[in-house]
PDB file of C-alpha atoms and ligand atoms in Angstrom:
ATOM      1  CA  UNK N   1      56.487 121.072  10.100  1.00  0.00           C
ATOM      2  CA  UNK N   2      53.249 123.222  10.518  1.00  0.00           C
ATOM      3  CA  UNK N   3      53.500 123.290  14.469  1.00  0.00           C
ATOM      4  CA  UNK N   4      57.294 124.518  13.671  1.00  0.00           C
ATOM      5  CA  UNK N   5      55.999 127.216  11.476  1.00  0.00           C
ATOM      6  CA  UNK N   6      52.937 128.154  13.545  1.00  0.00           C
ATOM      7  CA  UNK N   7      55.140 128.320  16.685  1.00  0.00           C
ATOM      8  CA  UNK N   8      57.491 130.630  15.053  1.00  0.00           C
ATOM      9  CA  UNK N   9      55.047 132.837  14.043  1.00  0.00           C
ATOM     10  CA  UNK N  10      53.327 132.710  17.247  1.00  0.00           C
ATOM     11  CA  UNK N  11      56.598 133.837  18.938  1.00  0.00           C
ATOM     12  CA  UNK N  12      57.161 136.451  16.288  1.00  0.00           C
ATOM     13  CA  UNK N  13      59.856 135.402  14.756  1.00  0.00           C
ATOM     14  CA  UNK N  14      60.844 136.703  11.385  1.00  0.00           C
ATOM     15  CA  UNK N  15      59.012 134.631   8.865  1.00  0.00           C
ATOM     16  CA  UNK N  16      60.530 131.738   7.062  1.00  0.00           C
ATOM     17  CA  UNK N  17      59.513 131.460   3.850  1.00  0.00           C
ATOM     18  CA  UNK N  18      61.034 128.139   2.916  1.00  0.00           C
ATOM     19  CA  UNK N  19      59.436 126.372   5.809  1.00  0.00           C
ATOM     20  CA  UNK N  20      56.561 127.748   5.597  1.00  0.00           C
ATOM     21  CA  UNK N  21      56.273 127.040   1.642  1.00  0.00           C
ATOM     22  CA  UNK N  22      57.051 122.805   2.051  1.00  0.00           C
ATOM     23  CA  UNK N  23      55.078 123.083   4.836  1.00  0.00           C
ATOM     24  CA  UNK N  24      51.952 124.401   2.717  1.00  0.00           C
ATOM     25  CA  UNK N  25      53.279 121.813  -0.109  1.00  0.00           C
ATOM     26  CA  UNK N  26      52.970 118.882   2.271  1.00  0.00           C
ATOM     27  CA  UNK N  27      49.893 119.657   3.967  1.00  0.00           C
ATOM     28  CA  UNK N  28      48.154 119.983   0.451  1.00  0.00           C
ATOM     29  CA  UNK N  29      49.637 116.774  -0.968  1.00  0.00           C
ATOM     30  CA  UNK N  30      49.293 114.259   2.343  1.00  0.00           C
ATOM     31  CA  UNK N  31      45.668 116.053   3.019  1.00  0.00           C
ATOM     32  CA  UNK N  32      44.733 115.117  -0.764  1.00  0.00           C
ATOM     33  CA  UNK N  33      45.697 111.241  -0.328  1.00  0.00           C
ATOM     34  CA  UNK N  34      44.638 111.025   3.696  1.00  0.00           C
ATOM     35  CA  UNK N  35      40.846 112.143   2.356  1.00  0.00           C
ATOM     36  CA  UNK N  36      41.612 110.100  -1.008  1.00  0.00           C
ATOM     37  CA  UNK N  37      41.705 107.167   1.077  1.00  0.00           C
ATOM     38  CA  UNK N  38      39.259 107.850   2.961  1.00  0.00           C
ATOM     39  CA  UNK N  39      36.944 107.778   0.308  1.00  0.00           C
ATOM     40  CA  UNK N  40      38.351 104.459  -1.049  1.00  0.00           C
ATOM     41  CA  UNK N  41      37.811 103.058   2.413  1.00  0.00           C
ATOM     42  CA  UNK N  42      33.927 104.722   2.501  1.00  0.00           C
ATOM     43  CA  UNK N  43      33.575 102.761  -1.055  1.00  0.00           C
ATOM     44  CA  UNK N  44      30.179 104.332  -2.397  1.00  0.00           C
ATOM     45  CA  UNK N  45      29.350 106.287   0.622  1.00  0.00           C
ATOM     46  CA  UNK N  46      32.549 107.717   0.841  1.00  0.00           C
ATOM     47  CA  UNK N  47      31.310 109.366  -2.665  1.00  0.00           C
ATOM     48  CA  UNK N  48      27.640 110.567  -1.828  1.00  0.00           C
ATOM     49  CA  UNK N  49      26.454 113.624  -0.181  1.00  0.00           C
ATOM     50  CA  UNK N  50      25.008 111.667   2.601  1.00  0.00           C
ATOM     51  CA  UNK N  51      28.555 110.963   4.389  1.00  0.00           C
ATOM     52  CA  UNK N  52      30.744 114.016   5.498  1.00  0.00           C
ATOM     53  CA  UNK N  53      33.857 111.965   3.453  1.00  0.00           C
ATOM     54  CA  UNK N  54      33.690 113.258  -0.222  1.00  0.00           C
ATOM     55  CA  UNK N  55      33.508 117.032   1.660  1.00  0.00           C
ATOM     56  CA  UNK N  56      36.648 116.122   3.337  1.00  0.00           C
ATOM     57  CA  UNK N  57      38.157 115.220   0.260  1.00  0.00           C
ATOM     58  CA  UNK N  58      37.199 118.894  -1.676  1.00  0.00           C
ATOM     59  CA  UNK N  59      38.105 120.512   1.572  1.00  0.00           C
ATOM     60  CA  UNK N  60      41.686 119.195   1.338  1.00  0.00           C
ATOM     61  CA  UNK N  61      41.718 120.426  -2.105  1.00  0.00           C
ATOM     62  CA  UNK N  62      41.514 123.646  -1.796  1.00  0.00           C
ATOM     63  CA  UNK N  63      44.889 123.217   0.452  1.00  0.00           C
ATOM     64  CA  UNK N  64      46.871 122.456  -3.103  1.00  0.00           C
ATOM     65  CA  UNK N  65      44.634 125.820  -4.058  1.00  0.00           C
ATOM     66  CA  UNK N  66      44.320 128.411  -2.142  1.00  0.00           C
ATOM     67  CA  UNK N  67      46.497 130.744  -0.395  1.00  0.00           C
ATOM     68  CA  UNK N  68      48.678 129.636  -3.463  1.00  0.00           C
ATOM     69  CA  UNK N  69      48.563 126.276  -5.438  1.00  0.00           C
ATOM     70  CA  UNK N  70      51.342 123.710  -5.011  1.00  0.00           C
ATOM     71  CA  UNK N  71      52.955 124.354  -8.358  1.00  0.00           C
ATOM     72  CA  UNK N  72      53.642 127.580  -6.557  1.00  0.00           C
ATOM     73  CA  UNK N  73      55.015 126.794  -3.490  1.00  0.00           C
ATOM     74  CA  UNK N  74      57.525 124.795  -5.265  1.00  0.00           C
ATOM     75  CA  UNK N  75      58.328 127.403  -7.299  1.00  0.00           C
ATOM     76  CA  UNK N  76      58.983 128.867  -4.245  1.00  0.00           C
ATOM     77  CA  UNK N  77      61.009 125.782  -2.884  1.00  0.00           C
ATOM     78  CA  UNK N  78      63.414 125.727  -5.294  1.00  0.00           C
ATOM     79  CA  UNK N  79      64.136 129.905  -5.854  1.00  0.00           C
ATOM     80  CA  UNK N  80      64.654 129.724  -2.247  1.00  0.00           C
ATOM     81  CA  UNK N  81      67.061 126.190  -2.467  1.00  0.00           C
ATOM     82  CA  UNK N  82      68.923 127.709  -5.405  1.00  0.00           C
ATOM     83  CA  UNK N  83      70.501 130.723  -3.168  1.00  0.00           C
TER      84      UNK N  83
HETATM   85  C1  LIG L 101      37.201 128.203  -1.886  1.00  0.00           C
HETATM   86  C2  LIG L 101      38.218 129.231  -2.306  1.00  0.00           C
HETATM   87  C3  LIG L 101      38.464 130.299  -1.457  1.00  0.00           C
HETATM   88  C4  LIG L 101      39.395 131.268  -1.812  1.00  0.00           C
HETATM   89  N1  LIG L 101      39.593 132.316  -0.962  1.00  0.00           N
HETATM   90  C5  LIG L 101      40.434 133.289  -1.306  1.00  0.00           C
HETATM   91  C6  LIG L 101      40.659 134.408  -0.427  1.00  0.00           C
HETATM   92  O1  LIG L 101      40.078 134.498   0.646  1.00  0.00           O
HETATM   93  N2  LIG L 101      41.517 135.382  -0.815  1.00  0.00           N
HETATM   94  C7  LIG L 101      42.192 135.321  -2.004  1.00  0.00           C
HETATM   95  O2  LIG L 101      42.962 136.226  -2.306  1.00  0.00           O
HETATM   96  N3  LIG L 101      42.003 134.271  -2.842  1.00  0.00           N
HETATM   97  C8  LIG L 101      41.158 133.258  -2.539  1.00  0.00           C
HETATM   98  N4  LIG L 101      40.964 132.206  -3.395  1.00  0.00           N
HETATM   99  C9  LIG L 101      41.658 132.207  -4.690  1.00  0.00           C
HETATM  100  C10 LIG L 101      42.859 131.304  -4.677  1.00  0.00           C
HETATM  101  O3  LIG L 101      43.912 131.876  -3.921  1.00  0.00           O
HETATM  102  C11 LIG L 101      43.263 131.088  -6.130  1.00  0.00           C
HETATM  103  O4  LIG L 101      42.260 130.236  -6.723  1.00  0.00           O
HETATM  104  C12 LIG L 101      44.625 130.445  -6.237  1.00  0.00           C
HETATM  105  O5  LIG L 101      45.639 131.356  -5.881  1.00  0.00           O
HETATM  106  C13 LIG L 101      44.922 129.938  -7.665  1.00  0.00           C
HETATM  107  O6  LIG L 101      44.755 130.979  -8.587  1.00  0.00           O
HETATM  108  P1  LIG L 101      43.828 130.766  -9.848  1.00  0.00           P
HETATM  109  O7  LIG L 101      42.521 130.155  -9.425  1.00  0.00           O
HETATM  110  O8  LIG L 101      43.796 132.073 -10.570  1.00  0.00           O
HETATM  111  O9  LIG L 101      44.565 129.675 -10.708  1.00  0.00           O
HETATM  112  P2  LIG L 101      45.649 129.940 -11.824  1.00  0.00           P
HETATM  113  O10 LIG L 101      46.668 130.919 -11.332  1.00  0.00           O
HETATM  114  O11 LIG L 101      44.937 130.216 -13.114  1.00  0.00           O
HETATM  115  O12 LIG L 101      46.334 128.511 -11.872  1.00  0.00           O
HETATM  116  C14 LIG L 101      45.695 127.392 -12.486  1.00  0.00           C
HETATM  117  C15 LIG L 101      46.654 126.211 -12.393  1.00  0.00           C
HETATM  118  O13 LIG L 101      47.861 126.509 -13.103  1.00  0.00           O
HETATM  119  C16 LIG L 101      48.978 126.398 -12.235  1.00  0.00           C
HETATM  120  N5  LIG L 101      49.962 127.414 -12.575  1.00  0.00           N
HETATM  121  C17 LIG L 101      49.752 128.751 -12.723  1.00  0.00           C
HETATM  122  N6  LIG L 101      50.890 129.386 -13.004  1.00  0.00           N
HETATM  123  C18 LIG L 101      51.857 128.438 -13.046  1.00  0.00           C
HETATM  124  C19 LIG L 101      53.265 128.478 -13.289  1.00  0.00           C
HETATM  125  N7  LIG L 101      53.893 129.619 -13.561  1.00  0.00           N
HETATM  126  N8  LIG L 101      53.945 127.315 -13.243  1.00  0.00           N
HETATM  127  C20 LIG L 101      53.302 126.147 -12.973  1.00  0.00           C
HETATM  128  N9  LIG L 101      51.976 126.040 -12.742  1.00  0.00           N
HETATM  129  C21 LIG L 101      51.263 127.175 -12.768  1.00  0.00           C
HETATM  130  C22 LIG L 101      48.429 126.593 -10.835  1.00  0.00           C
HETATM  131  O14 LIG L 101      49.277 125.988  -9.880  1.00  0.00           O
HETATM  132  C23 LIG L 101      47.088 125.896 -10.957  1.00  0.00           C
HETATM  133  O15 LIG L 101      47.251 124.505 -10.805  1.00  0.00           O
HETATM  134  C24 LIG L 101      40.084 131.188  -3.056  1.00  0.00           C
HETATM  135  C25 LIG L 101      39.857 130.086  -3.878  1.00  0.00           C
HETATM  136  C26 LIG L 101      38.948 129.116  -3.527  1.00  0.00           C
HETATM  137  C27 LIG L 101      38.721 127.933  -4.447  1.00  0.00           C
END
């Protein structure tokens, strides 16, 4: 889904906002529970500062964050499903 929408862009096609909003959506929610377990794997160290784990996990945060949170891209999703 991301290559899809980074390929289109690349090519300069017209955005499209619907892939390009689930794709956001779904790299925010499978980054959050790929570092989440992660961390469960890590046990202890994947929760200290020592081990580059519990960064991974904030890291992936910020993709349900910024450039708009998930709540919004499936507002989004489903203005641009209802048309
Ligand atoms: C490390 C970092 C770097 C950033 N870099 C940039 C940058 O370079 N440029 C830039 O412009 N911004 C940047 N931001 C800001 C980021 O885009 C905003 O934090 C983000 O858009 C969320 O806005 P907010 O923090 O005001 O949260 P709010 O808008 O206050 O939202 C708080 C929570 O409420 C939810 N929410 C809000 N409104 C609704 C609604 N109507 N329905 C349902 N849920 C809702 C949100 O989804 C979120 O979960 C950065 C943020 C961080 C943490």
């Amino acid at each position: 889904m991301v290559y899809r929408v980074a390929y289109d862009k690349d090519a300069g096609y017209p955005l499209n906002h619907l892939h390009t909003s689930i794709a956001k959506a779904f790299v925010g929610d499978w980054g959050i529970r790929a570092a989440s377990e992660a961390v469960q794997i890590f046990g202890g160290y994947g929760f200290i500062h020592e081990y580059p784990v519990e960064r991974m996990l904030r890291d992936a945060k910020l993709a349900q964050i910024g450039g708009g949170t998930s709540e919004v891209q499936r507002f989004i999703i489903s203005r641009l499903m209802s048309f």
